[in-house]
Amino acid sequence: MNKMKRIFSILLLAVATLTVQAQFLDGRTAATAAAENQSPRAIGKKFIDFAMAEANGKTHKLSEWCGKGNYVLIDFWASWCGPCRMEMPTVVAAYKKYHQKGLQIIGVSFDNKKEPWLKAVKDLQMPWVQLSDLKGWQSLGAQVYQINAIPANILLDGKGKIVAVDLRGEQLEACLSQIYK
């Protein structure tokens, strides 16, 4: 009888484990999901405020836009990043389509040099606020949000809670079209 109880307990544990793993349809395990919840970019977490300067030297805080009622996309990029430049037309199109409906975009550049950064902003026609401390990968934005690859982004709801991360291409459009029905 004890052997049967033991087998039943093992089977029950196996089913419970499979059930937990099945909840993560995107391939994540429960351990990975738990680790992600510790990330400053975890879905549901409130944004972390930081201050950086625009090209003209004026310092801004994310809190000037985040948590003020509108959705905000914080876009981490650099002028020297090929994938960032390839993704930018999608971000520009999203801005043009949804800005009048309330979408704000804040660019956070990982550039080290001001001239290439400003040239890219102009060439790629990015009309939104652009911030940089010109420290590249040592940027305050990279440190605060633990960004180790770009392009990267964080979408915040009107209350400043993270609702999505790393939306690219069709994913960005699909998410914003649901928000701004």
PDB file of C-alpha atoms in Angstrom:
ATOM      1  CA  MET A   1       0.000   0.000   0.000  1.00  0.00           C
ATOM      2  CA  ASN A   2       2.836   2.421   0.829  1.00  0.00           C
ATOM      3  CA  LYS A   3       4.346   1.722  -2.575  1.00  0.00           C
ATOM      4  CA  MET A   4       1.068   2.716  -4.252  1.00  0.00           C
ATOM      5  CA  LYS A   5       0.863   5.955  -2.239  1.00  0.00           C
ATOM      6  CA  ARG A   6       4.439   6.756  -3.183  1.00  0.00           C
ATOM      7  CA  ILE A   7       3.773   6.146  -6.891  1.00  0.00           C
ATOM      8  CA  PHE A   8       0.594   8.212  -6.688  1.00  0.00           C
ATOM      9  CA  SER A   9       2.489  11.095  -4.999  1.00  0.00           C
ATOM     10  CA  ILE A  10       5.170  11.031  -7.706  1.00  0.00           C
ATOM     11  CA  LEU A  11       2.534  11.048 -10.447  1.00  0.00           C
ATOM     12  CA  LEU A  12       0.680  13.904  -8.773  1.00  0.00           C
ATOM     13  CA  LEU A  13       3.901  15.920  -8.514  1.00  0.00           C
ATOM     14  CA  ALA A  14       4.681  15.248 -12.188  1.00  0.00           C
ATOM     15  CA  VAL A  15       1.210  16.399 -13.266  1.00  0.00           C
ATOM     16  CA  ALA A  16       1.504  19.539 -11.137  1.00  0.00           C
ATOM     17  CA  THR A  17       4.892  20.344 -12.675  1.00  0.00           C
ATOM     18  CA  LEU A  18       3.566  19.866 -16.203  1.00  0.00           C
ATOM     19  CA  THR A  19       0.578  22.053 -15.421  1.00  0.00           C
ATOM     20  CA  VAL A  20       2.784  24.897 -14.179  1.00  0.00           C
ATOM     21  CA  GLN A  21       5.041  24.630 -17.226  1.00  0.00           C
ATOM     22  CA  ALA A  22       2.058  24.461 -19.584  1.00  0.00           C
ATOM     23  CA  GLN A  23       0.896  27.860 -18.340  1.00  0.00           C
ATOM     24  CA  PHE A  24       3.883  29.454 -20.088  1.00  0.00           C
ATOM     25  CA  LEU A  25       2.978  28.980 -23.721  1.00  0.00           C
ATOM     26  CA  ASP A  26       5.852  31.147 -24.910  1.00  0.00           C
ATOM     27  CA  GLY A  27       8.347  28.458 -23.873  1.00  0.00           C
ATOM     28  CA  ARG A  28       9.406  29.915 -20.529  1.00  0.00           C
ATOM     29  CA  THR A  29       9.713  27.688 -17.497  1.00  0.00           C
ATOM     30  CA  ALA A  30       8.381  28.647 -14.095  1.00  0.00           C
ATOM     31  CA  ALA A  31      11.959  29.300 -12.923  1.00  0.00           C
ATOM     32  CA  THR A  32      12.597  31.644 -15.855  1.00  0.00           C
ATOM     33  CA  ALA A  33       9.339  33.481 -15.195  1.00  0.00           C
ATOM     34  CA  ALA A  34      10.216  33.867 -11.526  1.00  0.00           C
ATOM     35  CA  ALA A  35      13.640  35.271 -12.432  1.00  0.00           C
ATOM     36  CA  GLU A  36      12.038  37.683 -14.902  1.00  0.00           C
ATOM     37  CA  ASN A  37       9.795  39.016 -12.143  1.00  0.00           C
ATOM     38  CA  GLN A  38      12.940  40.236 -10.399  1.00  0.00           C
ATOM     39  CA  SER A  39      13.911  42.221 -13.489  1.00  0.00           C
ATOM     40  CA  PRO A  40      13.243  45.969 -13.544  1.00  0.00           C
ATOM     41  CA  ARG A  41      11.573  45.240 -16.906  1.00  0.00           C
ATOM     42  CA  ALA A  42       9.121  42.649 -15.561  1.00  0.00           C
ATOM     43  CA  ILE A  43       5.532  42.946 -16.755  1.00  0.00           C
ATOM     44  CA  GLY A  44       3.404  44.609 -14.087  1.00  0.00           C
ATOM     45  CA  LYS A  45       6.248  46.506 -12.415  1.00  0.00           C
ATOM     46  CA  LYS A  46       6.090  50.273 -12.095  1.00  0.00           C
ATOM     47  CA  PHE A  47       8.622  52.196 -14.171  1.00  0.00           C
ATOM     48  CA  ILE A  48      11.854  53.323 -12.536  1.00  0.00           C
ATOM     49  CA  ASP A  49      12.452  57.019 -12.938  1.00  0.00           C
ATOM     50  CA  PHE A  50      15.772  58.440 -14.086  1.00  0.00           C
ATOM     51  CA  ALA A  51      16.991  61.729 -15.532  1.00  0.00           C
ATOM     52  CA  MET A  52      19.021  62.318 -18.692  1.00  0.00           C
ATOM     53  CA  ALA A  53      19.683  65.258 -20.955  1.00  0.00           C
ATOM     54  CA  GLU A  54      18.348  66.123 -24.387  1.00  0.00           C
ATOM     55  CA  ALA A  55      20.819  67.240 -27.047  1.00  0.00           C
ATOM     56  CA  ASN A  56      20.369  70.873 -25.947  1.00  0.00           C
ATOM     57  CA  GLY A  57      21.517  69.959 -22.431  1.00  0.00           C
ATOM     58  CA  LYS A  58      18.111  70.250 -20.757  1.00  0.00           C
ATOM     59  CA  THR A  59      17.620  67.416 -18.283  1.00  0.00           C
ATOM     60  CA  HIS A  60      14.361  65.483 -18.229  1.00  0.00           C
ATOM     61  CA  LYS A  61      12.960  62.754 -16.006  1.00  0.00           C
ATOM     62  CA  LEU A  62      10.891  59.872 -17.341  1.00  0.00           C
ATOM     63  CA  SER A  63       8.237  60.872 -14.811  1.00  0.00           C
ATOM     64  CA  GLU A  64       7.501  63.948 -16.940  1.00  0.00           C
ATOM     65  CA  TRP A  65       5.662  61.532 -19.271  1.00  0.00           C
ATOM     66  CA  CYS A  66       5.298  58.187 -17.498  1.00  0.00           C
ATOM     67  CA  GLY A  67       2.352  57.616 -15.199  1.00  0.00           C
ATOM     68  CA  LYS A  68       0.532  60.703 -16.495  1.00  0.00           C
ATOM     69  CA  GLY A  69      -2.363  58.878 -18.180  1.00  0.00           C
ATOM     70  CA  ASN A  70      -0.868  58.059 -21.593  1.00  0.00           C
ATOM     71  CA  TYR A  71       0.926  54.998 -22.843  1.00  0.00           C
ATOM     72  CA  VAL A  72       4.671  55.577 -23.146  1.00  0.00           C
ATOM     73  CA  LEU A  73       7.159  53.587 -25.196  1.00  0.00           C
ATOM     74  CA  ILE A  74      10.721  53.915 -23.891  1.00  0.00           C
ATOM     75  CA  ASP A  75      12.896  53.048 -26.875  1.00  0.00           C
ATOM     76  CA  PHE A  76      16.546  52.096 -26.261  1.00  0.00           C
ATOM     77  CA  TRP A  77      18.681  52.454 -29.383  1.00  0.00           C
ATOM     78  CA  ALA A  78      21.934  53.851 -30.847  1.00  0.00           C
ATOM     79  CA  SER A  79      22.965  55.440 -34.131  1.00  0.00           C
ATOM     80  CA  TRP A  80      25.605  52.735 -34.713  1.00  0.00           C
ATOM     81  CA  CYS A  81      23.134  49.869 -34.156  1.00  0.00           C
ATOM     82  CA  GLY A  82      22.092  48.386 -37.507  1.00  0.00           C
ATOM     83  CA  PRO A  83      19.072  46.493 -36.135  1.00  0.00           C
ATOM     84  CA  CYS A  84      17.934  49.672 -34.343  1.00  0.00           C
ATOM     85  CA  ARG A  85      18.072  51.634 -37.573  1.00  0.00           C
ATOM     86  CA  MET A  86      16.195  48.869 -39.410  1.00  0.00           C
ATOM     87  CA  GLU A  87      13.456  48.900 -36.750  1.00  0.00           C
ATOM     88  CA  MET A  88      13.095  52.689 -36.613  1.00  0.00           C
ATOM     89  CA  PRO A  89      10.671  53.065 -39.572  1.00  0.00           C
ATOM     90  CA  THR A  90       8.247  50.832 -37.651  1.00  0.00           C
ATOM     91  CA  VAL A  91       8.579  52.991 -34.546  1.00  0.00           C
ATOM     92  CA  VAL A  92       8.173  56.186 -36.588  1.00  0.00           C
ATOM     93  CA  ALA A  93       5.026  54.769 -38.224  1.00  0.00           C
ATOM     94  CA  ALA A  94       3.607  53.844 -34.812  1.00  0.00           C
ATOM     95  CA  TYR A  95       4.289  57.345 -33.548  1.00  0.00           C
ATOM     96  CA  LYS A  96       2.586  58.938 -36.539  1.00  0.00           C
ATOM     97  CA  LYS A  97      -0.423  56.656 -36.217  1.00  0.00           C
ATOM     98  CA  TYR A  98      -0.928  56.738 -32.431  1.00  0.00           C
ATOM     99  CA  HIS A  99       0.623  59.941 -31.089  1.00  0.00           C
ATOM    100  CA  GLN A 100      -2.593  61.920 -31.648  1.00  0.00           C
ATOM    101  CA  LYS A 101      -4.372  59.224 -29.633  1.00  0.00           C
ATOM    102  CA  GLY A 102      -1.976  59.675 -26.704  1.00  0.00           C
ATOM    103  CA  LEU A 103       1.106  57.533 -27.364  1.00  0.00           C
ATOM    104  CA  GLN A 104       4.337  59.096 -26.165  1.00  0.00           C
ATOM    105  CA  ILE A 105       7.782  57.820 -27.158  1.00  0.00           C
ATOM    106  CA  ILE A 106      10.971  58.578 -25.285  1.00  0.00           C
ATOM    107  CA  GLY A 107      14.198  57.681 -27.080  1.00  0.00           C
ATOM    108  CA  VAL A 108      17.155  56.675 -24.915  1.00  0.00           C
ATOM    109  CA  SER A 109      20.331  56.580 -26.988  1.00  0.00           C
ATOM    110  CA  PHE A 110      23.373  54.456 -26.171  1.00  0.00           C
ATOM    111  CA  ASP A 111      25.596  56.646 -28.311  1.00  0.00           C
ATOM    112  CA  ASN A 112      29.007  57.878 -27.132  1.00  0.00           C
ATOM    113  CA  LYS A 113      29.248  60.804 -29.548  1.00  0.00           C
ATOM    114  CA  LYS A 114      26.739  63.596 -29.943  1.00  0.00           C
ATOM    115  CA  GLU A 115      27.135  64.245 -33.685  1.00  0.00           C
ATOM    116  CA  PRO A 116      26.241  60.730 -34.942  1.00  0.00           C
ATOM    117  CA  TRP A 117      23.362  60.581 -32.441  1.00  0.00           C
ATOM    118  CA  LEU A 118      21.841  63.853 -33.677  1.00  0.00           C
ATOM    119  CA  LYS A 119      22.433  62.965 -37.324  1.00  0.00           C
ATOM    120  CA  ALA A 120      20.585  59.652 -36.842  1.00  0.00           C
ATOM    121  CA  VAL A 121      17.669  61.409 -35.113  1.00  0.00           C
ATOM    122  CA  LYS A 122      17.397  63.737 -38.114  1.00  0.00           C
ATOM    123  CA  ASP A 123      18.001  61.108 -40.810  1.00  0.00           C
ATOM    124  CA  LEU A 124      15.537  58.632 -39.273  1.00  0.00           C
ATOM    125  CA  GLN A 125      12.964  61.412 -38.697  1.00  0.00           C
ATOM    126  CA  MET A 126      12.323  60.740 -35.008  1.00  0.00           C
ATOM    127  CA  PRO A 127      10.180  63.654 -33.767  1.00  0.00           C
ATOM    128  CA  TRP A 128       9.904  62.487 -30.149  1.00  0.00           C
ATOM    129  CA  VAL A 129      12.064  63.387 -27.151  1.00  0.00           C
ATOM    130  CA  GLN A 130      15.572  61.946 -27.342  1.00  0.00           C
ATOM    131  CA  LEU A 131      17.715  61.524 -24.233  1.00  0.00           C
ATOM    132  CA  SER A 132      21.331  60.437 -23.826  1.00  0.00           C
ATOM    133  CA  ASP A 133      24.172  60.803 -21.379  1.00  0.00           C
ATOM    134  CA  LEU A 134      26.589  59.784 -24.184  1.00  0.00           C
ATOM    135  CA  LYS A 135      27.971  56.929 -22.078  1.00  0.00           C
ATOM    136  CA  GLY A 136      27.137  54.096 -24.482  1.00  0.00           C
ATOM    137  CA  TRP A 137      26.597  50.783 -22.695  1.00  0.00           C
ATOM    138  CA  GLN A 138      27.381  52.519 -19.391  1.00  0.00           C
ATOM    139  CA  SER A 139      24.333  54.719 -19.908  1.00  0.00           C
ATOM    140  CA  LEU A 140      22.130  55.312 -16.897  1.00  0.00           C
ATOM    141  CA  GLY A 141      19.182  53.917 -18.866  1.00  0.00           C
ATOM    142  CA  ALA A 142      21.114  50.696 -19.577  1.00  0.00           C
ATOM    143  CA  GLN A 143      22.006  50.299 -15.923  1.00  0.00           C
ATOM    144  CA  VAL A 144      18.581  51.098 -14.472  1.00  0.00           C
ATOM    145  CA  TYR A 145      16.696  48.762 -16.826  1.00  0.00           C
ATOM    146  CA  GLN A 146      19.476  46.169 -17.243  1.00  0.00           C
ATOM    147  CA  ILE A 147      19.540  46.569 -21.015  1.00  0.00           C
ATOM    148  CA  ASN A 148      22.255  44.377 -22.534  1.00  0.00           C
ATOM    149  CA  ALA A 149      21.064  44.278 -26.156  1.00  0.00           C
ATOM    150  CA  ILE A 150      19.472  46.828 -28.444  1.00  0.00           C
ATOM    151  CA  PRO A 151      17.058  47.582 -29.941  1.00  0.00           C
ATOM    152  CA  ALA A 152      14.995  47.242 -26.805  1.00  0.00           C
ATOM    153  CA  ASN A 153      11.854  48.930 -25.555  1.00  0.00           C
ATOM    154  CA  ILE A 154       9.440  49.067 -22.659  1.00  0.00           C
ATOM    155  CA  LEU A 155       5.750  49.922 -23.063  1.00  0.00           C
ATOM    156  CA  LEU A 156       4.123  51.530 -20.043  1.00  0.00           C
ATOM    157  CA  ASP A 157       0.423  51.992 -19.453  1.00  0.00           C
ATOM    158  CA  GLY A 158      -1.104  55.268 -18.306  1.00  0.00           C
ATOM    159  CA  LYS A 159      -0.325  54.454 -14.677  1.00  0.00           C
ATOM    160  CA  GLY A 160       3.340  53.805 -15.413  1.00  0.00           C
ATOM    161  CA  LYS A 161       3.171  50.001 -15.199  1.00  0.00           C
ATOM    162  CA  ILE A 162       5.096  47.871 -17.667  1.00  0.00           C
ATOM    163  CA  VAL A 163       2.697  46.112 -20.035  1.00  0.00           C
ATOM    164  CA  ALA A 164       5.112  44.854 -22.708  1.00  0.00           C
ATOM    165  CA  VAL A 165       8.811  44.716 -23.539  1.00  0.00           C
ATOM    166  CA  ASP A 166      10.839  44.356 -26.713  1.00  0.00           C
ATOM    167  CA  LEU A 167       7.977  44.835 -29.161  1.00  0.00           C
ATOM    168  CA  ARG A 168       9.247  44.868 -32.725  1.00  0.00           C
ATOM    169  CA  GLY A 169       7.722  45.090 -36.171  1.00  0.00           C
ATOM    170  CA  GLU A 170       4.265  43.574 -36.349  1.00  0.00           C
ATOM    171  CA  GLN A 171       4.269  42.928 -32.585  1.00  0.00           C
ATOM    172  CA  LEU A 172       4.449  46.660 -31.877  1.00  0.00           C
ATOM    173  CA  GLU A 173       1.648  47.465 -34.316  1.00  0.00           C
ATOM    174  CA  ALA A 174      -0.545  44.612 -33.036  1.00  0.00           C
ATOM    175  CA  CYS A 175      -0.124  45.685 -29.411  1.00  0.00           C
ATOM    176  CA  LEU A 176      -0.813  49.368 -30.105  1.00  0.00           C
ATOM    177  CA  SER A 177      -3.804  48.590 -32.318  1.00  0.00           C
ATOM    178  CA  GLN A 178      -5.359  46.668 -29.418  1.00  0.00           C
ATOM    179  CA  ILE A 179      -4.731  49.545 -27.020  1.00  0.00           C
ATOM    180  CA  TYR A 180      -6.025  52.237 -29.387  1.00  0.00           C
ATOM    181  CA  LYS A 181      -9.084  50.458 -30.831  1.00  0.00           C
TER     182      LYS A 181
END
